[in-house]
PDB file of C-alpha atoms in Angstrom:
ATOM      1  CA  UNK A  85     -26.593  -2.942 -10.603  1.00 38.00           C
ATOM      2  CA  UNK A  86     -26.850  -3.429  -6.885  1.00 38.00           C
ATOM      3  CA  UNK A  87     -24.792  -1.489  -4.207  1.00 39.00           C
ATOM      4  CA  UNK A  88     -22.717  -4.654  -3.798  1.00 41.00           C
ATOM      5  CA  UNK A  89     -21.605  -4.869  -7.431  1.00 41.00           C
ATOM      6  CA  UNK A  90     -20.765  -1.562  -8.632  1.00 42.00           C
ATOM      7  CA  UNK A  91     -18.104   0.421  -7.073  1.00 45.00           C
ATOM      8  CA  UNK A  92     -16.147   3.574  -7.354  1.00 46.00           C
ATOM      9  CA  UNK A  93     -12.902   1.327  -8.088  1.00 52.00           C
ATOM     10  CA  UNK A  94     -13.044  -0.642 -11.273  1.00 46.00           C
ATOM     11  CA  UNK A  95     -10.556  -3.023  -8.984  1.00 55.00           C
ATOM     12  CA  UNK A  96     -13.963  -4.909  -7.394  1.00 52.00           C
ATOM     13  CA  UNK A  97     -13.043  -2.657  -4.503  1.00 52.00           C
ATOM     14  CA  UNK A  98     -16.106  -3.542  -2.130  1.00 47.00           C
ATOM     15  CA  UNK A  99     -18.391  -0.384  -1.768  1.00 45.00           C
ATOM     16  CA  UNK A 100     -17.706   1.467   1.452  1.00 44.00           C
ATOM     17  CA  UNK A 101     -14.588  -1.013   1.992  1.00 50.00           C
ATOM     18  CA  UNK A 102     -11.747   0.497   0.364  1.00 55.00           C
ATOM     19  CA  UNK A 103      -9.953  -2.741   2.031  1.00 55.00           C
ATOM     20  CA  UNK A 104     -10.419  -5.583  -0.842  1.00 58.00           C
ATOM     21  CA  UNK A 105      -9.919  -5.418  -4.340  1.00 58.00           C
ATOM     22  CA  UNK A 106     -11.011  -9.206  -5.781  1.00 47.00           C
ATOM     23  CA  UNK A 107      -9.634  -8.842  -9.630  1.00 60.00           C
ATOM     24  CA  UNK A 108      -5.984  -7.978  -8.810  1.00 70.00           C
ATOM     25  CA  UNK A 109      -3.626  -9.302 -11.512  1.00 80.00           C
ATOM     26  CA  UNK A 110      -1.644 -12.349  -9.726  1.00 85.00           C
ATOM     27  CA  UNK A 111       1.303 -11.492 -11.573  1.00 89.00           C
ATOM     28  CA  UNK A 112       1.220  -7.730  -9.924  1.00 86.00           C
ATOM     29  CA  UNK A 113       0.100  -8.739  -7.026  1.00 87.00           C
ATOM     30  CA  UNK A 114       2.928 -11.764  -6.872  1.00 91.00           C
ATOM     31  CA  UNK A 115       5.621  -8.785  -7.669  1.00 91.00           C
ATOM     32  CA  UNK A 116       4.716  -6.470  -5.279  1.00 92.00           C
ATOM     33  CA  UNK A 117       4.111  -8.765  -2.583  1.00 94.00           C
ATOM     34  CA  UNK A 118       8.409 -10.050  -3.350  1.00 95.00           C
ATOM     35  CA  UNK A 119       9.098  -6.249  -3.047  1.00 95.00           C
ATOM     36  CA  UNK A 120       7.334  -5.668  -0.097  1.00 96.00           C
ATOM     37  CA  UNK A 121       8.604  -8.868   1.486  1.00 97.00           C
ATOM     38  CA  UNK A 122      12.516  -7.393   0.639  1.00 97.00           C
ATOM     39  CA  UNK A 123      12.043  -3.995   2.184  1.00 97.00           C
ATOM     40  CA  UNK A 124      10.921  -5.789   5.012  1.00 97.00           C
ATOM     41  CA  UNK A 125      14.183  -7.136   5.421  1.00 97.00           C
ATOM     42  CA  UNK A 126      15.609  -4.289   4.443  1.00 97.00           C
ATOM     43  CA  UNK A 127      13.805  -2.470   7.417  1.00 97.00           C
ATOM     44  CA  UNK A 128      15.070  -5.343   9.996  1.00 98.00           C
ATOM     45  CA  UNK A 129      18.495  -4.983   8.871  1.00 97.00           C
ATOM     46  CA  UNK A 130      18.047  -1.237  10.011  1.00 97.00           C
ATOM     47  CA  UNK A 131      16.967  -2.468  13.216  1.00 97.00           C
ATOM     48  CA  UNK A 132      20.153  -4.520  13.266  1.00 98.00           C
ATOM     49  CA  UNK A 133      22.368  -1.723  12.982  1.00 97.00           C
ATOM     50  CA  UNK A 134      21.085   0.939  14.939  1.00 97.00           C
ATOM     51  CA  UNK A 135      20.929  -2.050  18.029  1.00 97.00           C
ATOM     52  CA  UNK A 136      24.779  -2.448  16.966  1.00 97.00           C
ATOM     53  CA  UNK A 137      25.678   0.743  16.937  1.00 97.00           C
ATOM     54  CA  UNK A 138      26.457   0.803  13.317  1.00 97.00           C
ATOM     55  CA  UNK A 139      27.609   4.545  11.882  1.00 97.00           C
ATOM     56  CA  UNK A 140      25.000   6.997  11.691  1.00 96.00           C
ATOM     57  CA  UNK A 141      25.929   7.767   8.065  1.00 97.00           C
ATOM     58  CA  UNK A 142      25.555   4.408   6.795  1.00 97.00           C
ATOM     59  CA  UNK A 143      22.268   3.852   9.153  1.00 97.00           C
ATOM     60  CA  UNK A 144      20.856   6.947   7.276  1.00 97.00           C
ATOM     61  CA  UNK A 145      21.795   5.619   3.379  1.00 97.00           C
ATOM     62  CA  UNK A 146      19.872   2.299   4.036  1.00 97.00           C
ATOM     63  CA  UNK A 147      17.034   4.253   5.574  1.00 97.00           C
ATOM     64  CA  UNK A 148      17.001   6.506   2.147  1.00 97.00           C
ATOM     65  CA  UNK A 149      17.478   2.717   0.626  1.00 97.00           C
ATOM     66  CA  UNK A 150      14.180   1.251   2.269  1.00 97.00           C
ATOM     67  CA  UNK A 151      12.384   5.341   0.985  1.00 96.00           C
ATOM     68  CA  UNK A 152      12.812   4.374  -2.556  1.00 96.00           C
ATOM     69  CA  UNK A 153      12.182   1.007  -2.337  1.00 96.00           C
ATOM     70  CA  UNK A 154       8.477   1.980  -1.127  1.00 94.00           C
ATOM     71  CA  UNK A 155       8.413   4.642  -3.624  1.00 93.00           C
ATOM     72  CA  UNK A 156       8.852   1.831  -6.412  1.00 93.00           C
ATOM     73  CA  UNK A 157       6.424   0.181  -4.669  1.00 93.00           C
ATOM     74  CA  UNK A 158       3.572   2.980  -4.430  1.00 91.00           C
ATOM     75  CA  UNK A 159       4.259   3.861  -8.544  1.00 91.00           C
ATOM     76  CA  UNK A 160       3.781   0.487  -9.215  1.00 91.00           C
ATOM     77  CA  UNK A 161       0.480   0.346  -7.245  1.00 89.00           C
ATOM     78  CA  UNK A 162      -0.708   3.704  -8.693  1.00 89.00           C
ATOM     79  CA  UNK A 163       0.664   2.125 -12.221  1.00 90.00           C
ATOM     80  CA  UNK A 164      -1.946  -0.830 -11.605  1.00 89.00           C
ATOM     81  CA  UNK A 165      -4.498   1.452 -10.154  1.00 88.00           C
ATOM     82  CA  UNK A 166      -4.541   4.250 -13.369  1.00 89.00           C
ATOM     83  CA  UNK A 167      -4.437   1.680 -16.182  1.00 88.00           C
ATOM     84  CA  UNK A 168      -6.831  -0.762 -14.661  1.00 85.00           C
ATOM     85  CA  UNK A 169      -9.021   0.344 -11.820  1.00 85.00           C
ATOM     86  CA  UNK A 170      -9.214   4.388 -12.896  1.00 89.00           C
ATOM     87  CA  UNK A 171      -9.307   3.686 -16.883  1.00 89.00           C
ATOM     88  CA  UNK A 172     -12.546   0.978 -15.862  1.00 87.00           C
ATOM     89  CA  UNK A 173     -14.066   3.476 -13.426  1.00 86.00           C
ATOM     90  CA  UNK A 174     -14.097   6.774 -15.499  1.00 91.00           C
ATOM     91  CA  UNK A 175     -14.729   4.860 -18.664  1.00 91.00           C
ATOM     92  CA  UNK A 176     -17.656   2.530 -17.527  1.00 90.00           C
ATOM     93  CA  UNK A 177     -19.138   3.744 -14.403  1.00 88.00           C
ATOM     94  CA  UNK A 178     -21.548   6.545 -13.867  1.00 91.00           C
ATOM     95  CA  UNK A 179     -21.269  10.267 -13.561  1.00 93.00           C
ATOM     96  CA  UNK A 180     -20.581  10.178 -10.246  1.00 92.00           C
ATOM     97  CA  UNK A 181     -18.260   6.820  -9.921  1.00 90.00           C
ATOM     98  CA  UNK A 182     -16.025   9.153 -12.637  1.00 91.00           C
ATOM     99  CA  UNK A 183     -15.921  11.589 -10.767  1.00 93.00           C
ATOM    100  CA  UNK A 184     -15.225   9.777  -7.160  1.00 92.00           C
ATOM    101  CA  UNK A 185     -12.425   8.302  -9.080  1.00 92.00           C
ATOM    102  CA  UNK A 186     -10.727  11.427  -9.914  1.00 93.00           C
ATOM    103  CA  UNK A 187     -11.317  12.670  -6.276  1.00 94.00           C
ATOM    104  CA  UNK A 188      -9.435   9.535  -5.111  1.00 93.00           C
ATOM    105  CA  UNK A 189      -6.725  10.121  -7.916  1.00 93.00           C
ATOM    106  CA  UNK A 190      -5.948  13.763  -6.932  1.00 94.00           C
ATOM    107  CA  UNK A 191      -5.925  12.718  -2.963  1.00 93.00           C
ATOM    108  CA  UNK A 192      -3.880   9.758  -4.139  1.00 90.00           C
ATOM    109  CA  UNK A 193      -1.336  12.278  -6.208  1.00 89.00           C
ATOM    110  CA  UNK A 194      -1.261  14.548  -3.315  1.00 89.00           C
ATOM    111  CA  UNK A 195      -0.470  12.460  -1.094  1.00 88.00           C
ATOM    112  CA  UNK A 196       2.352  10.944  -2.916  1.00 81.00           C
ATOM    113  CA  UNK A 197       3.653  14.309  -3.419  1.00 80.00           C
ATOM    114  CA  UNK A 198       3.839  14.976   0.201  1.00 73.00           C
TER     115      UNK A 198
END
């Protein structure tokens, strides 16, 4: 296979990209794109209430509110990303596409951790 059609991320990830991934389940994609879409409000409505002043206390539980909500978000993305794009990767690719995907894995787990 050519440069252009294999790639360390079973996703379709272009090579050298790390920007596009072309066989993303719609339904996934659909759900996480709603989710995303709702903490954005979320995050506006925080704008909202520190420009009115609102009680620190309750400024600070919607902040913690709009933290989980993106941590839903990233394990559903890593969800996606082990049983598809990893499981494809390590179980079809090469050698060395394995093991670039569990370098990416253990970056992506320690940064998560963080």
């Amino acid at each position: 296979m050519s440069a252009e059609t294999t790639s360390p991320c079973a996703c379709g990830a272009k090579r050298g990209d790390g920007t596009n991934a072309m066989s993303v389940d719609p339904e996934v994609k659909h759900a996480i794109a709603t989710r995303l879409r709702r903490i954005e409000g979320q995050v506006r409505g925080l704008q909202k209430m520190v420009e009115d002043e609102r009680y620190c206390p309750d400024v600070l539980t919607q902040i913690s509110s709009v933290q989980e909500a993106l941590r839903a978000a990233g394990r559903e993305l890593m969800y996606h990303h082990l049983k598809n794009c990893a499981t494809e990767a390590i179980r079809l690719g090469t050698p060395e596409e394995a093991d670039a995907m569990y370098e990416e894995l253990v970056e992506l787990m320690y940064r998560s951790a963080r």
